[in-house]
mmCIF file with all atom_site columns, C-alpha atoms in Angstrom:
data_model
loop_
_atom_site.group_PDB
_atom_site.id
_atom_site.type_symbol
_atom_site.label_atom_id
_atom_site.label_alt_id
_atom_site.label_comp_id
_atom_site.label_asym_id
_atom_site.label_entity_id
_atom_site.label_seq_id
_atom_site.pdbx_PDB_ins_code
_atom_site.Cartn_x
_atom_site.Cartn_y
_atom_site.Cartn_z
_atom_site.occupancy
_atom_site.B_iso_or_equiv
_atom_site.pdbx_formal_charge
_atom_site.auth_seq_id
_atom_site.auth_comp_id
_atom_site.auth_asym_id
_atom_site.auth_atom_id
_atom_site.pdbx_PDB_model_num
ATOM 1   C CA . MET A 1 1   ? 0.000   0.000   0.000   1.00 94.00 ? 1   MET A CA 1
ATOM 2   C CA . ILE A 1 2   ? 1.060   3.561   -0.626  1.00 97.00 ? 2   ILE A CA 1
ATOM 3   C CA . ARG A 1 3   ? 0.214   5.856   2.293   1.00 96.00 ? 3   ARG A CA 1
ATOM 4   C CA . ASN A 1 4   ? 0.161   9.553   3.172   1.00 96.00 ? 4   ASN A CA 1
ATOM 5   C CA . ILE A 1 5   ? -1.162  10.578  -0.228  1.00 97.00 ? 5   ILE A CA 1
ATOM 6   C CA . PRO A 1 6   ? -2.458  14.173  -0.249  1.00 96.00 ? 6   PRO A CA 1
ATOM 7   C CA . ASN A 1 7   ? -6.259  14.117  -0.288  1.00 93.00 ? 7   ASN A CA 1
ATOM 8   C CA . LYS A 1 8   ? -6.516  16.236  -3.443  1.00 93.00 ? 8   LYS A CA 1
ATOM 9   C CA . TYR A 1 9   ? -4.666  13.658  -5.542  1.00 95.00 ? 9   TYR A CA 1
ATOM 10  C CA . THR A 1 10  ? -6.760  11.788  -8.072  1.00 94.00 ? 10  THR A CA 1
ATOM 11  C CA . GLN A 1 11  ? -5.989  8.269   -9.176  1.00 95.00 ? 11  GLN A CA 1
ATOM 12  C CA . GLU A 1 12  ? -4.672  9.678   -12.475 1.00 95.00 ? 12  GLU A CA 1
ATOM 13  C CA . MET A 1 13  ? -2.312  12.050  -10.631 1.00 95.00 ? 13  MET A CA 1
ATOM 14  C CA . LEU A 1 14  ? -1.061  9.180   -8.484  1.00 96.00 ? 14  LEU A CA 1
ATOM 15  C CA . LYS A 1 15  ? -0.510  7.029   -11.576 1.00 96.00 ? 15  LYS A CA 1
ATOM 16  C CA . GLU A 1 16  ? 1.480   9.835   -13.230 1.00 95.00 ? 16  GLU A CA 1
ATOM 17  C CA . CYS A 1 17  ? 3.647   10.147  -10.130 1.00 94.00 ? 17  CYS A CA 1
ATOM 18  C CA . ILE A 1 18  ? 4.307   6.396   -9.983  1.00 96.00 ? 18  ILE A CA 1
ATOM 19  C CA . ASP A 1 19  ? 4.887   6.145   -13.731 1.00 96.00 ? 19  ASP A CA 1
ATOM 20  C CA . ALA A 1 20  ? 7.553   8.848   -13.620 1.00 94.00 ? 20  ALA A CA 1
ATOM 21  C CA . THR A 1 21  ? 9.910   6.187   -12.231 1.00 94.00 ? 21  THR A CA 1
ATOM 22  C CA . HIS A 1 22  ? 8.013   2.870   -12.267 1.00 95.00 ? 22  HIS A CA 1
ATOM 23  C CA . SER A 1 23  ? 5.873   2.642   -15.386 1.00 94.00 ? 23  SER A CA 1
ATOM 24  C CA . GLY A 1 24  ? 4.951   -0.941  -16.233 1.00 94.00 ? 24  GLY A CA 1
ATOM 25  C CA . THR A 1 25  ? 6.082   -2.341  -12.864 1.00 96.00 ? 25  THR A CA 1
ATOM 26  C CA . TYR A 1 26  ? 2.640   -2.781  -11.288 1.00 97.00 ? 26  TYR A CA 1
ATOM 27  C CA . ASP A 1 27  ? -0.558  -4.484  -12.395 1.00 97.00 ? 27  ASP A CA 1
ATOM 28  C CA . PHE A 1 28  ? -3.145  -3.125  -9.934  1.00 97.00 ? 28  PHE A CA 1
ATOM 29  C CA . LEU A 1 29  ? -3.806  0.375   -8.594  1.00 97.00 ? 29  LEU A CA 1
ATOM 30  C CA . TYR A 1 30  ? -6.695  1.678   -6.535  1.00 97.00 ? 30  TYR A CA 1
ATOM 31  C CA . LEU A 1 31  ? -6.751  5.003   -4.722  1.00 96.00 ? 31  LEU A CA 1
ATOM 32  C CA . ARG A 1 32  ? -9.446  4.758   -2.033  1.00 94.00 ? 32  ARG A CA 1
ATOM 33  C CA . ILE A 1 33  ? -12.028 7.540   -2.282  1.00 92.00 ? 33  ILE A CA 1
ATOM 34  C CA . ASP A 1 34  ? -14.422 9.200   0.152   1.00 90.00 ? 34  ASP A CA 1
ATOM 35  C CA . PHE A 1 35  ? -17.393 9.405   -2.200  1.00 85.00 ? 35  PHE A CA 1
ATOM 36  C CA . GLN A 1 36  ? -19.257 11.984  -0.134  1.00 85.00 ? 36  GLN A CA 1
ATOM 37  C CA . ASN A 1 37  ? -16.362 14.446  -0.168  1.00 87.00 ? 37  ASN A CA 1
ATOM 38  C CA . LYS A 1 38  ? -15.019 13.400  -3.601  1.00 88.00 ? 38  LYS A CA 1
ATOM 39  C CA . CYS A 1 39  ? -11.435 13.165  -2.372  1.00 92.00 ? 39  CYS A CA 1
ATOM 40  C CA . ASN A 1 40  ? -9.094  10.303  -1.566  1.00 94.00 ? 40  ASN A CA 1
ATOM 41  C CA . VAL A 1 41  ? -8.635  8.971   1.956   1.00 95.00 ? 41  VAL A CA 1
ATOM 42  C CA . GLY A 1 42  ? -4.831  9.054   1.874   1.00 95.00 ? 42  GLY A CA 1
ATOM 43  C CA . TYR A 1 43  ? -3.854  5.564   0.768   1.00 96.00 ? 43  TYR A CA 1
ATOM 44  C CA . ALA A 1 44  ? -3.852  3.343   -2.304  1.00 97.00 ? 44  ALA A CA 1
ATOM 45  C CA . PHE A 1 45  ? -3.590  -0.341  -3.039  1.00 96.00 ? 45  PHE A CA 1
ATOM 46  C CA . ILE A 1 46  ? -0.846  -1.178  -5.510  1.00 97.00 ? 46  ILE A CA 1
ATOM 47  C CA . ASN A 1 47  ? 0.495   -4.522  -6.653  1.00 97.00 ? 47  ASN A CA 1
ATOM 48  C CA . PHE A 1 48  ? 4.035   -4.377  -7.969  1.00 96.00 ? 48  PHE A CA 1
ATOM 49  C CA . VAL A 1 49  ? 4.853   -7.276  -10.286 1.00 95.00 ? 49  VAL A CA 1
ATOM 50  C CA . ASP A 1 50  ? 8.143   -8.115  -8.567  1.00 94.00 ? 50  ASP A CA 1
ATOM 51  C CA . VAL A 1 51  ? 9.978   -7.479  -5.307  1.00 93.00 ? 51  VAL A CA 1
ATOM 52  C CA . ASN A 1 52  ? 12.691  -5.420  -6.978  1.00 95.00 ? 52  ASN A CA 1
ATOM 53  C CA . SER A 1 53  ? 10.080  -2.877  -8.094  1.00 95.00 ? 53  SER A CA 1
ATOM 54  C CA . VAL A 1 54  ? 8.873   -2.482  -4.500  1.00 95.00 ? 54  VAL A CA 1
ATOM 55  C CA . ILE A 1 55  ? 12.452  -1.923  -3.334  1.00 95.00 ? 55  ILE A CA 1
ATOM 56  C CA . THR A 1 56  ? 13.285  0.633   -6.010  1.00 96.00 ? 56  THR A CA 1
ATOM 57  C CA . PHE A 1 57  ? 9.968   2.446   -5.467  1.00 96.00 ? 57  PHE A CA 1
ATOM 58  C CA . ALA A 1 58  ? 10.684  2.621   -1.735  1.00 96.00 ? 58  ALA A CA 1
ATOM 59  C CA . ARG A 1 59  ? 14.176  4.014   -2.363  1.00 95.00 ? 59  ARG A CA 1
ATOM 60  C CA . GLU A 1 60  ? 12.820  6.557   -4.843  1.00 93.00 ? 60  GLU A CA 1
ATOM 61  C CA . ARG A 1 61  ? 9.708   7.787   -3.001  1.00 93.00 ? 61  ARG A CA 1
ATOM 62  C CA . VAL A 1 62  ? 9.471   6.799   0.675   1.00 95.00 ? 62  VAL A CA 1
ATOM 63  C CA . GLY A 1 63  ? 10.068  9.723   3.019   1.00 95.00 ? 63  GLY A CA 1
ATOM 64  C CA . LYS A 1 64  ? 9.833   12.268  0.231   1.00 94.00 ? 64  LYS A CA 1
ATOM 65  C CA . ARG A 1 65  ? 7.180   14.943  -0.148  1.00 93.00 ? 65  ARG A CA 1
ATOM 66  C CA . TRP A 1 66  ? 4.588   14.689  -2.890  1.00 92.00 ? 66  TRP A CA 1
ATOM 67  C CA . ASN A 1 67  ? 5.127   16.949  -5.879  1.00 86.00 ? 67  ASN A CA 1
ATOM 68  C CA . ARG A 1 68  ? 1.685   18.597  -6.010  1.00 85.00 ? 68  ARG A CA 1
ATOM 69  C CA . PHE A 1 69  ? -0.454  20.831  -3.804  1.00 84.00 ? 69  PHE A CA 1
ATOM 70  C CA . ASN A 1 70  ? 2.463   21.924  -1.600  1.00 85.00 ? 70  ASN A CA 1
ATOM 71  C CA . SER A 1 71  ? 1.590   19.146  0.842   1.00 88.00 ? 71  SER A CA 1
ATOM 72  C CA . GLU A 1 72  ? 3.716   18.407  3.895   1.00 91.00 ? 72  GLU A CA 1
ATOM 73  C CA . LYS A 1 73  ? 2.800   14.715  3.663   1.00 94.00 ? 73  LYS A CA 1
ATOM 74  C CA . ARG A 1 74  ? 5.610   12.282  2.945   1.00 95.00 ? 74  ARG A CA 1
ATOM 75  C CA . CYS A 1 75  ? 5.144   9.070   1.025   1.00 95.00 ? 75  CYS A CA 1
ATOM 76  C CA . SER A 1 76  ? 5.227   5.826   2.947   1.00 96.00 ? 76  SER A CA 1
ATOM 77  C CA . ILE A 1 77  ? 4.444   2.235   2.086   1.00 95.00 ? 77  ILE A CA 1
ATOM 78  C CA . SER A 1 78  ? 3.121   -0.698  4.058   1.00 94.00 ? 78  SER A CA 1
ATOM 79  C CA . TYR A 1 79  ? 2.236   -4.314  3.519   1.00 91.00 ? 79  TYR A CA 1
ATOM 80  C CA . ALA A 1 80  ? -1.448  -4.901  2.706   1.00 90.00 ? 80  ALA A CA 1
ATOM 81  C CA . ASN A 1 81  ? -3.419  -7.886  3.993   1.00 91.00 ? 81  ASN A CA 1
ATOM 82  C CA . ILE A 1 82  ? -4.438  -8.830  0.458   1.00 90.00 ? 82  ILE A CA 1
ATOM 83  C CA . GLN A 1 83  ? -1.589  -9.563  -1.944  1.00 91.00 ? 83  GLN A CA 1
ATOM 84  C CA . GLY A 1 84  ? -1.520  -10.286 -5.672  1.00 93.00 ? 84  GLY A CA 1
ATOM 85  C CA . LYS A 1 85  ? -3.437  -9.051  -8.671  1.00 95.00 ? 85  LYS A CA 1
ATOM 86  C CA . GLN A 1 86  ? -6.010  -11.857 -8.707  1.00 95.00 ? 86  GLN A CA 1
ATOM 87  C CA . ALA A 1 87  ? -6.750  -11.559 -4.984  1.00 95.00 ? 87  ALA A CA 1
ATOM 88  C CA . LEU A 1 88  ? -7.219  -7.793  -5.334  1.00 96.00 ? 88  LEU A CA 1
ATOM 89  C CA . ILE A 1 89  ? -9.527  -8.261  -8.325  1.00 95.00 ? 89  ILE A CA 1
ATOM 90  C CA . GLU A 1 90  ? -11.595 -10.717 -6.294  1.00 93.00 ? 90  GLU A CA 1
ATOM 91  C CA . LYS A 1 91  ? -11.791 -8.262  -3.390  1.00 93.00 ? 91  LYS A CA 1
ATOM 92  C CA . PHE A 1 92  ? -13.078 -5.377  -5.502  1.00 93.00 ? 92  PHE A CA 1
ATOM 93  C CA . GLN A 1 93  ? -14.883 -7.060  -8.411  1.00 93.00 ? 93  GLN A CA 1
ATOM 94  C CA . ASN A 1 94  ? -18.195 -7.287  -6.528  1.00 90.00 ? 94  ASN A CA 1
ATOM 95  C CA . SER A 1 95  ? -17.690 -4.167  -4.434  1.00 88.00 ? 95  SER A CA 1
ATOM 96  C CA . THR A 1 96  ? -20.063 -1.226  -4.774  1.00 84.00 ? 96  THR A CA 1
ATOM 97  C CA . VAL A 1 97  ? -17.049 0.847   -5.847  1.00 89.00 ? 97  VAL A CA 1
ATOM 98  C CA . MET A 1 98  ? -17.596 -0.772  -9.253  1.00 90.00 ? 98  MET A CA 1
ATOM 99  C CA . ASP A 1 99  ? -20.879 1.178   -9.451  1.00 87.00 ? 99  ASP A CA 1
ATOM 100 C CA . GLU A 1 100 ? -19.084 4.504   -9.017  1.00 88.00 ? 100 GLU A CA 1
ATOM 101 C CA . GLU A 1 101 ? -17.786 6.646   -11.860 1.00 88.00 ? 101 GLU A CA 1
ATOM 102 C CA . GLU A 1 102 ? -14.955 5.119   -13.856 1.00 91.00 ? 102 GLU A CA 1
ATOM 103 C CA . SER A 1 103 ? -12.202 7.371   -12.482 1.00 91.00 ? 103 SER A CA 1
ATOM 104 C CA . TYR A 1 104 ? -12.900 6.142   -8.920  1.00 93.00 ? 104 TYR A CA 1
ATOM 105 C CA . ARG A 1 105 ? -12.693 2.421   -9.686  1.00 94.00 ? 105 ARG A CA 1
ATOM 106 C CA . PRO A 1 106 ? -9.713  0.103   -9.244  1.00 97.00 ? 106 PRO A CA 1
ATOM 107 C CA . LYS A 1 107 ? -7.536  -0.289  -12.333 1.00 97.00 ? 107 LYS A CA 1
ATOM 108 C CA . ILE A 1 108 ? -5.608  -3.286  -13.601 1.00 97.00 ? 108 ILE A CA 1
ATOM 109 C CA . TYR A 1 109 ? -2.733  -3.229  -16.065 1.00 97.00 ? 109 TYR A CA 1
ATOM 110 C CA . TYR A 1 110 ? -0.995  -5.681  -18.352 1.00 96.00 ? 110 TYR A CA 1
ATOM 111 C CA . SER A 1 111 ? 2.254   -6.789  -16.730 1.00 90.00 ? 111 SER A CA 1
ATOM 112 C CA . SER A 1 112 ? 3.900   -8.375  -19.753 1.00 91.00 ? 112 SER A CA 1
ATOM 113 C CA . GLY A 1 113 ? 3.789   -8.481  -23.526 1.00 93.00 ? 113 GLY A CA 1
ATOM 114 C CA . PRO A 1 114 ? 3.369   -5.669  -26.033 1.00 94.00 ? 114 PRO A CA 1
ATOM 115 C CA . HIS A 1 115 ? 0.722   -3.897  -23.902 1.00 94.00 ? 115 HIS A CA 1
ATOM 116 C CA . LYS A 1 116 ? 2.775   -3.922  -20.684 1.00 92.00 ? 116 LYS A CA 1
ATOM 117 C CA . GLY A 1 117 ? 1.717   -0.973  -18.487 1.00 92.00 ? 117 GLY A CA 1
ATOM 118 C CA . GLU A 1 118 ? -1.477  -0.294  -20.422 1.00 94.00 ? 118 GLU A CA 1
ATOM 119 C CA . GLU A 1 119 ? -4.831  -0.491  -18.692 1.00 95.00 ? 119 GLU A CA 1
ATOM 120 C CA . GLU A 1 120 ? -6.547  -3.863  -18.938 1.00 96.00 ? 120 GLU A CA 1
ATOM 121 C CA . PRO A 1 121 ? -10.352 -4.242  -18.754 1.00 95.00 ? 121 PRO A CA 1
ATOM 122 C CA . PHE A 1 122 ? -11.476 -4.927  -15.174 1.00 95.00 ? 122 PHE A CA 1
ATOM 123 C CA . PRO A 1 123 ? -13.674 -8.035  -14.912 1.00 94.00 ? 123 PRO A CA 1
ATOM 124 C CA . SER A 1 124 ? -17.364 -7.221  -14.571 1.00 90.00 ? 124 SER A CA 1
ATOM 125 C CA . PRO A 1 125 ? -19.103 -7.855  -11.249 1.00 89.00 ? 125 PRO A CA 1
ATOM 126 C CA . THR A 1 126 ? -20.614 -11.321 -10.919 1.00 87.00 ? 126 THR A CA 1
ATOM 127 C CA . ILE A 1 127 ? -23.165 -10.288 -8.283  1.00 83.00 ? 127 ILE A CA 1
ATOM 128 C CA . PRO A 1 128 ? -26.195 -8.128  -9.225  1.00 80.00 ? 128 PRO A CA 1
ATOM 129 C CA . VAL A 1 129 ? -26.021 -4.465  -8.210  1.00 77.00 ? 129 VAL A CA 1
ATOM 130 C CA . GLU A 1 130 ? -28.977 -4.802  -5.821  1.00 79.00 ? 130 GLU A CA 1
ATOM 131 C CA . LEU A 1 131 ? -27.232 -7.528  -3.841  1.00 78.00 ? 131 LEU A CA 1
ATOM 132 C CA . ARG A 1 132 ? -23.952 -5.537  -3.729  1.00 71.00 ? 132 ARG A CA 1
ATOM 133 C CA . ARG A 1 133 ? -25.819 -2.523  -2.344  1.00 75.00 ? 133 ARG A CA 1
ATOM 134 C CA . ARG A 1 134 ? -27.666 -4.640  0.205   1.00 78.00 ? 134 ARG A CA 1
ATOM 135 C CA . ARG A 1 135 ? -24.354 -6.093  1.398   1.00 73.00 ? 135 ARG A CA 1
ATOM 136 C CA . ARG A 1 136 ? -22.875 -2.599  1.746   1.00 71.00 ? 136 ARG A CA 1
ATOM 137 C CA . GLN A 1 137 ? -25.872 -1.488  3.792   1.00 71.00 ? 137 GLN A CA 1
ATOM 138 C CA . GLU A 1 138 ? -25.585 -4.554  6.036   1.00 69.00 ? 138 GLU A CA 1
ATOM 139 C CA . ASN A 1 139 ? -21.870 -3.887  6.569   1.00 65.00 ? 139 ASN A CA 1
ATOM 140 C CA . ARG A 1 140 ? -22.595 -0.276  7.538   1.00 65.00 ? 140 ARG A CA 1
ATOM 141 C CA . LEU A 1 141 ? -25.182 -1.425  10.083  1.00 65.00 ? 141 LEU A CA 1
ATOM 142 C CA . GLN A 1 142 ? -22.699 -3.925  11.558  1.00 67.00 ? 142 GLN A CA 1
ATOM 143 C CA . ASP A 1 143 ? -20.060 -1.187  11.790  1.00 63.00 ? 143 ASP A CA 1
ATOM 144 C CA . GLN A 1 144 ? -22.508 1.126   13.595  1.00 67.00 ? 144 GLN A CA 1
ATOM 145 C CA . GLU A 1 145 ? -23.482 -1.622  16.045  1.00 72.00 ? 145 GLU A CA 1
ATOM 146 C CA . SER A 1 146 ? -19.851 -2.388  16.867  1.00 67.00 ? 146 SER A CA 1
ATOM 147 C CA . ASN A 1 147 ? -19.037 1.283   17.615  1.00 58.00 ? 147 ASN A CA 1
#
C-alpha cells in the first residue's frame, strides 16, 4: 500500500507520479475515495509485479514529499493484507465501488507483452447491483453496532 497521499490527488495524478519512475512495474492500482467528499482517503492499493520494483519504489519515493499541492505529507508504504493481482480483483470485483464513476474504480494493467503498463479491462461484477448494495448497507449497520 502507498500511504500519506495528499487528499486532493486523483488516481490519475497518483498514476502519473508512480509512472515517472516505475511505469509498467505494477498491475493493480486503486486510490481509495471518500465518495461523499469526492477526495481520496490518503492511501492506495498497488500490486508491484516483482519485489525489486517495491524496493526501487521505496528508495525513490518513501520519506519524500509529494510533488503537487504543496503538501507536507511524505510518502510511505506498508504491507497490505491482500496480496496479488487476482486476490485484489476478487476483493473489488463485486464491491459497490464498481458502481461509481470510472475514475474512482480500481484499475488493472498488463504486466507483460506488447501492452505492458497499459490499462486492462477490469472483470465485470458477478453479483447483481442490488445484492452488492444490500451487502454494503448490512456492513454499515454492523459497523454502527460495533461502535
